[in-house]
């Protein structure tokens, strides 16, 4: 759900001390888009790193149930 992803992305950005408050995350159909201005390239990269795990998690398909293998006796 987009609101959950947006919350996670916003928190990830807040936790990075190098990302300015001007950087915001928007989510549409599970895709995170960063907006805002940074003064340095490292700030842009840090913002991207901060939300990378959020984006990756958003793209994962639902888990497929698995049945346990029979044990060898």
mmCIF file of C-alpha atoms in Angstrom:
data_model
loop_
_atom_site.group_PDB
_atom_site.id
_atom_site.type_symbol
_atom_site.label_atom_id
_atom_site.label_comp_id
_atom_site.label_asym_id
_atom_site.label_seq_id
_atom_site.Cartn_x
_atom_site.Cartn_y
_atom_site.Cartn_z
ATOM 1 C CA UNK A 1 0.000 0.000 0.000
ATOM 2 C CA UNK A 2 1.345 3.391 -1.009
ATOM 3 C CA UNK A 3 0.681 5.160 2.336
ATOM 4 C CA UNK A 4 2.750 2.558 4.214
ATOM 5 C CA UNK A 5 5.586 2.840 1.730
ATOM 6 C CA UNK A 6 5.455 6.642 1.948
ATOM 7 C CA UNK A 7 5.682 6.507 5.746
ATOM 8 C CA UNK A 8 8.638 4.137 5.598
ATOM 9 C CA UNK A 9 10.404 6.293 3.012
ATOM 10 C CA UNK A 10 9.833 9.482 5.011
ATOM 11 C CA UNK A 11 11.217 7.840 8.139
ATOM 12 C CA UNK A 12 14.236 6.503 6.244
ATOM 13 C CA UNK A 13 14.999 10.017 4.992
ATOM 14 C CA UNK A 14 14.619 11.532 8.469
ATOM 15 C CA UNK A 15 17.021 9.006 9.955
ATOM 16 C CA UNK A 16 19.783 10.040 7.531
ATOM 17 C CA UNK A 17 21.393 13.096 9.063
ATOM 18 C CA UNK A 18 22.993 14.073 5.759
ATOM 19 C CA UNK A 19 19.711 14.396 3.839
ATOM 20 C CA UNK A 20 18.229 17.912 4.014
ATOM 21 C CA UNK A 21 14.610 18.376 5.093
ATOM 22 C CA UNK A 22 13.847 19.736 1.618
ATOM 23 C CA UNK A 23 14.023 16.191 0.205
ATOM 24 C CA UNK A 24 10.624 14.504 0.175
ATOM 25 C CA UNK A 25 9.401 11.090 -0.941
ATOM 26 C CA UNK A 26 6.248 10.574 -2.969
ATOM 27 C CA UNK A 27 4.810 7.148 -3.760
ATOM 28 C CA UNK A 28 2.590 6.166 -6.663
ATOM 29 C CA UNK A 29 1.729 2.552 -7.456
ATOM 30 C CA UNK A 30 4.546 1.310 -5.228
ATOM 31 C CA UNK A 31 7.239 3.506 -6.800
ATOM 32 C CA UNK A 32 9.129 5.984 -4.635
ATOM 33 C CA UNK A 33 10.044 9.316 -6.213
ATOM 34 C CA UNK A 34 12.341 11.770 -4.445
ATOM 35 C CA UNK A 35 11.861 15.500 -4.860
ATOM 36 C CA UNK A 36 13.596 18.538 -3.426
ATOM 37 C CA UNK A 37 16.926 20.301 -3.594
ATOM 38 C CA UNK A 38 20.301 19.247 -2.260
ATOM 39 C CA UNK A 39 23.532 21.223 -2.187
ATOM 40 C CA UNK A 40 25.889 18.315 -2.639
ATOM 41 C CA UNK A 41 25.942 15.122 -4.690
ATOM 42 C CA UNK A 42 26.559 12.996 -1.570
ATOM 43 C CA UNK A 43 23.232 14.228 -0.169
ATOM 44 C CA UNK A 44 21.429 13.011 -3.283
ATOM 45 C CA UNK A 45 23.133 9.649 -3.062
ATOM 46 C CA UNK A 46 22.393 9.332 0.653
ATOM 47 C CA UNK A 47 18.705 10.059 0.002
ATOM 48 C CA UNK A 48 18.624 7.397 -2.702
ATOM 49 C CA UNK A 49 20.355 4.896 -0.408
ATOM 50 C CA UNK A 50 17.935 5.707 2.405
ATOM 51 C CA UNK A 51 14.874 4.738 0.383
ATOM 52 C CA UNK A 52 16.467 1.971 -1.676
ATOM 53 C CA UNK A 53 15.415 -0.747 0.753
ATOM 54 C CA UNK A 54 11.902 0.713 0.857
ATOM 55 C CA UNK A 55 11.609 0.591 -2.928
ATOM 56 C CA UNK A 56 13.030 -2.925 -3.106
ATOM 57 C CA UNK A 57 10.584 -4.163 -0.495
ATOM 58 C CA UNK A 58 7.697 -2.522 -2.328
ATOM 59 C CA UNK A 59 8.474 -4.442 -5.519
ATOM 60 C CA UNK A 60 8.676 -7.883 -3.942
ATOM 61 C CA UNK A 61 5.816 -10.163 -4.916
ATOM 62 C CA UNK A 62 3.690 -11.679 -2.160
ATOM 63 C CA UNK A 63 5.271 -14.686 -0.522
ATOM 64 C CA UNK A 64 4.336 -18.005 -2.036
ATOM 65 C CA UNK A 65 3.324 -20.577 0.563
ATOM 66 C CA UNK A 66 5.627 -23.566 0.576
ATOM 67 C CA UNK A 67 5.087 -27.016 1.882
ATOM 68 C CA UNK A 68 7.874 -28.608 3.897
ATOM 69 C CA UNK A 69 9.927 -31.309 2.257
ATOM 70 C CA UNK A 70 9.401 -34.802 3.610
ATOM 71 C CA UNK A 71 12.305 -35.791 5.795
ATOM 72 C CA UNK A 72 14.541 -38.587 4.688
ATOM 73 C CA UNK A 73 14.169 -41.417 7.046
#
